[in-house]
XYZ file of C-alpha atoms in Angstrom:
386
model
C 32.041 -41.802 -102.191
C 28.976 -42.056 -99.933
C 26.607 -39.308 -98.863
C 27.573 -40.024 -95.245
C 31.277 -39.604 -95.990
C 30.885 -36.371 -97.954
C 29.023 -34.511 -95.220
C 30.913 -36.019 -92.276
C 34.261 -35.197 -93.848
C 33.056 -31.766 -94.968
C 31.999 -30.856 -91.422
C 35.262 -32.280 -90.056
C 37.238 -29.960 -92.343
C 34.968 -27.065 -91.371
C 35.797 -27.613 -87.686
C 39.499 -27.696 -88.514
C 39.089 -24.484 -90.509
C 37.440 -22.693 -87.590
C 40.101 -23.900 -85.148
C 42.847 -22.641 -87.449
C 40.947 -19.383 -87.995
C 40.676 -18.769 -84.251
C 44.352 -19.565 -83.779
C 45.378 -17.081 -86.469
C 46.702 -19.797 -88.801
C 44.911 -18.311 -91.789
C 46.695 -20.289 -94.499
C 45.588 -23.574 -92.923
C 42.107 -22.138 -92.401
C 41.858 -21.321 -96.113
C 42.943 -24.859 -97.007
C 40.386 -26.481 -94.705
C 37.539 -24.139 -95.687
C 38.170 -24.966 -99.342
C 38.186 -28.690 -98.562
C 34.834 -28.327 -96.804
C 33.451 -26.341 -99.734
C 34.576 -29.025 -102.190
C 33.023 -31.923 -100.271
C 29.722 -30.191 -99.536
C 29.465 -29.042 -103.160
C 29.918 -32.645 -104.318
C 27.195 -33.692 -101.891
C 24.787 -31.097 -103.321
C 25.579 -32.137 -106.857
C 24.743 -35.766 -106.034
C 21.804 -35.037 -103.700
C 20.246 -31.711 -104.781
C 16.888 -32.587 -103.205
C 18.250 -33.258 -99.720
C 15.962 -31.763 -97.016
C 18.876 -29.607 -95.877
C 20.211 -28.660 -99.309
C 19.531 -24.966 -98.747
C 21.309 -25.088 -95.407
C 24.426 -26.568 -96.975
C 24.319 -23.996 -99.770
C 24.225 -21.313 -97.101
C 27.195 -22.919 -95.334
C 29.199 -23.045 -98.547
C 28.555 -19.363 -99.180
C 29.655 -18.474 -95.644
C 32.870 -20.460 -96.111
C 33.551 -18.795 -99.460
C 33.029 -15.365 -97.961
C 35.451 -16.183 -95.151
C 38.034 -17.563 -97.580
C 37.806 -14.375 -99.634
C 38.519 -12.246 -96.543
C 41.372 -14.466 -95.393
C 43.000 -14.556 -98.835
C 42.988 -10.769 -98.995
C 44.527 -10.624 -95.539
C 47.228 -13.146 -96.375
C 48.089 -11.122 -99.475
C 48.313 -8.006 -97.299
C 45.485 -6.105 -99.015
C 43.067 -5.892 -96.060
C 43.035 -6.111 -92.284
C 41.461 -9.206 -90.821
C 38.442 -9.087 -88.541
C 38.590 -10.826 -85.204
C 38.706 -14.611 -85.275
C 35.379 -16.356 -85.119
C 34.344 -17.327 -81.632
C 31.526 -19.052 -79.851
C 28.033 -18.100 -80.939
C 25.812 -16.447 -78.382
C 22.158 -17.396 -78.041
C 21.241 -14.211 -79.918
C 23.378 -15.345 -82.864
C 21.611 -18.678 -83.027
C 17.962 -17.785 -82.431
C 15.573 -14.874 -82.172
C 14.494 -14.281 -78.571
C 11.399 -12.060 -78.467
C 10.206 -10.915 -75.063
C 6.551 -9.785 -74.838
C 7.258 -6.053 -74.730
C 9.670 -6.243 -77.657
C 7.401 -7.979 -80.168
C 6.012 -5.795 -82.934
C 3.284 -8.348 -83.682
C 0.760 -7.988 -80.850
C -1.997 -10.138 -82.393
C -3.938 -12.466 -80.130
C -6.504 -15.137 -80.972
C -9.258 -12.573 -81.477
C -7.252 -11.061 -84.353
C -7.145 -14.355 -86.291
C -10.065 -15.211 -88.558
C -11.762 -18.507 -87.632
C -9.543 -21.509 -86.627
C -11.757 -21.821 -83.546
C -11.093 -25.530 -83.018
C -7.345 -24.972 -83.214
C -7.530 -22.044 -80.802
C -9.528 -24.151 -78.339
C -6.977 -26.978 -78.569
C -4.172 -24.486 -77.811
C -6.111 -23.041 -74.888
C -6.495 -26.546 -73.485
C -2.841 -27.461 -74.094
C -1.033 -24.235 -73.168
C -3.107 -21.308 -71.939
C -5.085 -23.026 -69.186
C -2.028 -24.813 -67.671
C -0.111 -21.504 -67.615
C -2.968 -19.580 -66.034
C -4.030 -22.259 -63.532
C -1.030 -24.575 -62.933
C -2.495 -25.666 -59.577
C -5.177 -27.596 -61.477
C -2.545 -29.798 -63.157
C -0.718 -31.783 -60.423
C 0.473 -34.309 -63.033
C 1.960 -31.623 -65.241
C 0.973 -30.939 -68.855
C 1.983 -31.606 -72.433
C 4.970 -29.486 -73.426
C 5.332 -30.534 -77.061
C 2.752 -29.258 -79.579
C 2.869 -29.893 -83.316
C 0.855 -27.730 -85.713
C 0.485 -29.375 -89.105
C -1.393 -28.541 -92.268
C -1.110 -26.833 -95.664
C 1.239 -23.874 -96.118
C -0.067 -20.362 -95.542
C -2.930 -21.383 -93.254
C -1.780 -19.606 -90.105
C 0.556 -21.897 -88.169
C 3.156 -19.199 -87.545
C 0.510 -16.582 -86.746
C -1.063 -19.007 -84.270
C 2.268 -19.487 -82.490
C 2.794 -15.722 -82.199
C -0.786 -15.147 -81.030
C -0.415 -17.969 -78.496
C 2.710 -16.320 -77.090
C 0.841 -13.008 -76.846
C -2.111 -14.639 -75.083
C 0.111 -15.695 -72.171
C 2.801 -12.964 -72.371
C 5.358 -15.640 -73.155
C 8.963 -15.211 -74.196
C 9.005 -16.427 -77.803
C 12.192 -18.151 -78.946
C 12.003 -18.407 -82.717
C 14.200 -21.194 -84.087
C 15.053 -21.578 -87.760
C 16.343 -25.041 -88.709
C 18.614 -23.435 -91.299
C 20.144 -21.177 -88.648
C 20.561 -24.019 -86.171
C 22.379 -26.073 -88.796
C 24.445 -23.341 -90.415
C 25.646 -21.192 -87.528
C 29.196 -21.862 -86.445
C 29.995 -24.448 -89.046
C 28.092 -27.511 -87.997
C 27.941 -27.141 -84.198
C 24.237 -27.835 -84.451
C 23.931 -29.917 -81.297
C 25.527 -27.115 -79.253
C 23.037 -24.675 -80.729
C 20.099 -26.897 -79.788
C 21.404 -27.108 -76.202
C 21.785 -23.310 -76.055
C 18.182 -22.859 -77.134
C 16.820 -25.144 -74.417
C 19.203 -23.801 -71.752
C 18.008 -20.273 -72.461
C 14.364 -21.389 -72.428
C 14.792 -23.153 -69.077
C 16.499 -20.056 -67.667
C 13.430 -17.954 -68.452
C 10.940 -20.649 -67.387
C 12.701 -21.157 -64.032
C 11.777 -17.542 -63.280
C 8.093 -18.424 -63.867
C 8.091 -16.684 -67.237
C 6.114 -18.679 -69.826
C 8.346 -19.657 -72.760
C 7.484 -20.932 -76.225
C 10.215 -22.382 -78.418
C 8.770 -22.108 -81.914
C 10.333 -24.203 -84.677
C 8.997 -23.533 -88.150
C 9.506 -26.189 -90.837
C 10.307 -28.653 -88.074
C 10.337 -31.486 -90.634
C 13.665 -30.236 -92.001
C 15.130 -30.398 -88.488
C 13.662 -33.724 -87.390
C 13.622 -35.879 -90.480
C 13.657 -39.702 -90.343
C 16.911 -41.184 -89.090
C 17.773 -42.880 -92.373
C 17.922 -39.520 -94.170
C 20.399 -37.912 -91.789
C 24.135 -37.490 -92.063
C 26.994 -36.100 -90.005
C 26.132 -33.172 -87.791
C 22.436 -33.698 -88.485
C 22.491 -36.897 -86.428
C 24.173 -35.217 -83.488
C 21.712 -32.328 -83.658
C 18.781 -34.723 -83.855
C 19.999 -36.737 -80.867
C 20.509 -33.556 -78.831
C 16.952 -32.508 -79.608
C 15.725 -35.894 -78.371
C 17.701 -35.450 -75.160
C 16.282 -31.961 -74.591
C 12.686 -32.980 -75.336
C 12.983 -35.953 -72.981
C 14.457 -33.626 -70.364
C 11.222 -31.623 -70.303
C 9.492 -34.654 -68.822
C 11.889 -34.899 -65.865
C 10.530 -34.198 -62.389
C 12.133 -30.754 -62.125
C 10.983 -29.638 -65.581
C 7.552 -31.174 -66.136
C 5.700 -28.267 -64.520
C 7.790 -25.500 -66.043
C 5.792 -23.092 -68.243
C 7.948 -24.146 -71.197
C 6.464 -25.366 -74.492
C 7.968 -26.499 -77.767
C 5.688 -25.661 -80.688
C 6.672 -27.125 -84.044
C 5.039 -26.317 -87.378
C 5.190 -28.418 -90.529
C 3.568 -28.707 -93.934
C 4.799 -32.291 -94.247
C 4.098 -34.190 -91.021
C 4.487 -37.561 -92.757
C 8.244 -36.926 -93.101
C 8.755 -36.720 -89.320
C 10.446 -39.520 -87.444
C 8.038 -41.516 -85.268
C 10.169 -40.868 -82.188
C 9.665 -37.143 -82.556
C 5.991 -37.492 -83.388
C 5.510 -39.138 -79.993
C 7.395 -36.364 -78.216
C 4.932 -33.841 -79.628
C 2.126 -35.107 -77.426
C -0.385 -32.678 -78.932
C -0.678 -32.844 -82.730
C -3.142 -30.303 -84.064
C -4.373 -29.968 -87.638
C -4.538 -26.401 -88.991
C -6.964 -26.808 -91.922
C -7.392 -24.751 -95.095
C -10.287 -22.272 -95.061
C -13.686 -23.431 -96.301
C -15.924 -21.171 -98.399
C -17.454 -19.324 -95.448
C -14.050 -18.733 -93.868
C -12.641 -17.496 -97.182
C -15.503 -14.996 -97.293
C -14.640 -13.828 -93.796
C -10.980 -13.527 -94.769
C -11.858 -11.291 -97.721
C -14.081 -9.180 -95.465
C -11.262 -8.940 -92.927
C -8.484 -7.923 -95.328
C -10.559 -5.709 -97.624
C -11.942 -4.021 -94.533
C -8.447 -2.672 -93.853
C -8.776 -0.568 -97.033
C -12.110 1.075 -96.191
C -10.561 4.317 -94.901
C -9.016 4.979 -98.319
C -11.270 3.217 -100.825
C -15.001 2.665 -101.199
C -15.644 -1.072 -100.755
C -19.448 -1.094 -100.733
C -20.004 -2.909 -104.039
C -17.853 -6.018 -103.514
C -19.458 -9.469 -103.814
C -17.673 -11.416 -101.075
C -19.583 -14.627 -101.791
C -18.331 -14.564 -105.383
C -14.734 -14.104 -104.269
C -15.027 -16.965 -101.780
C -16.474 -19.213 -104.472
C -13.570 -18.488 -106.832
C -10.836 -19.222 -104.296
C -11.171 -22.880 -103.406
C -7.752 -24.254 -102.320
C -6.466 -20.736 -101.676
C -4.831 -20.284 -98.274
C -5.342 -17.293 -95.959
C -1.904 -16.100 -97.048
C -3.009 -16.327 -100.694
C -6.102 -14.246 -99.943
C -4.074 -11.610 -98.099
C -1.751 -11.422 -101.121
C -4.703 -11.047 -103.520
C -6.073 -8.106 -101.554
C -2.641 -6.484 -101.385
C -2.153 -6.931 -105.136
C -5.510 -5.253 -105.840
C -4.459 -2.362 -103.616
C -1.186 -2.064 -105.559
C -2.956 -2.200 -108.937
C -5.457 0.504 -108.012
C -2.764 2.662 -106.408
C -0.756 2.442 -109.632
C -3.813 3.420 -111.653
C -4.479 6.427 -109.416
C -0.869 7.521 -109.583
C -0.962 7.350 -113.381
C -4.060 9.572 -113.369
C -2.609 11.960 -110.812
C -5.373 11.305 -108.289
C -4.378 11.254 -104.626
C -6.958 13.282 -102.690
C -9.101 11.058 -100.416
C -12.369 12.574 -101.651
C -11.405 11.888 -105.284
C -10.422 8.295 -104.580
C -13.639 7.335 -102.766
C -15.932 8.985 -105.309
C -14.067 8.271 -108.574
C -12.390 4.909 -107.966
C -14.239 2.448 -105.722
C -12.908 -1.074 -105.458
C -14.945 -3.591 -107.464
C -15.377 -7.336 -107.520
C -13.776 -7.359 -110.983
C -10.595 -5.852 -109.529
C -10.234 -8.974 -107.402
C -11.310 -11.432 -110.070
C -8.609 -10.169 -112.421
C -5.944 -10.858 -109.792
C -7.410 -14.264 -108.865
C -7.334 -15.333 -112.527
C -3.591 -14.704 -112.633
C -2.733 -16.213 -109.246
C -2.819 -19.977 -108.682
C -3.723 -21.442 -105.272
C -0.857 -22.625 -103.076
C -2.717 -25.608 -101.607
C -2.319 -28.855 -103.537
C -5.699 -30.685 -103.331
C -3.923 -34.045 -103.436
C -2.242 -33.215 -100.126
C -5.513 -32.704 -98.293
C -6.260 -36.409 -98.267
C -2.743 -37.065 -96.984
C -3.330 -34.637 -94.114
C -6.604 -36.377 -93.288
C -4.923 -39.781 -93.245
C -2.089 -38.514 -91.046
C -4.551 -36.866 -88.679
C -6.572 -40.076 -88.441
C -3.380 -41.967 -87.571
C -1.506 -39.513 -85.329
C -3.799 -36.565 -84.499
C -3.966 -35.754 -80.784
C -5.492 -32.425 -79.874
């Protein structure tokens, strides 16, 4: 039994299950849900490392939960909820308008990454602010690639804040799992909603994290994944049409593994920008930045930032933020154990020290694999376009 057959047939049974569920034929729905569960479970057993394994596990759990509810209803022990219907855009993605975002960071709030910020200004901010200077239109697909934890998501949020853009946050897992495999419909809903906003001259950023799991090479795709992938191609190509090419609409994808992307999608992301790991000086600035947030509670005057930067080669900005938070937690625990909580006692009796940080660093391994850095360099040399 082939991988293609297992997923195709599993999704086919899932569609039948939903149709029966909507029609109130709950016994048939249970039968079809269970058939889908069986086929997708066999697929995961044979191909546990599939790029969308977690998505299919999530689907299976949703089906099992629905079967449990339906079985109780059929037995007369519970009342059934309303039949499942069409997903709205809010079910599929997170639409964050400027005034509703809790994260208000802009580029000035992000440590370093100056070259990346400049590339994003050139690609997005300047065209939005001065569209009259771009009679030929502008690039609407931007790919941010680099090691995990180095700020790709924060850059996308800050970029949206810089131009007061509507941010449509797309999770590949949600696109694939919502409404039982109707992934291509979900992709269309995302772009339809984005065009609706952009047609009102509101800048829009569709942000897709872990875009590699959504747009993997064709040979690795099965069933609904192919239809979803083809719909994404159609929508990306549609941005280049005469009526859309000057819309303030941008698709920003982020990936830790750019080499897994299909070449067709690489070309549709006309701007491909490397988000590098922090060097020693930047790591020092990151420690200064995050430790500085503790200065109102703790004395931080005796910390050797150069030492901390030296000890954290291959640590990402996210790693450094976690180290500082862990030190805070350790010291807070110590103070609680001693019954000290008055601000004057804390600053005078328990300053933060370099050793506090070293102890945490010794127990925490870096998240950046050095062997990947050469791969990023090679990919940038081949495909980089900022």
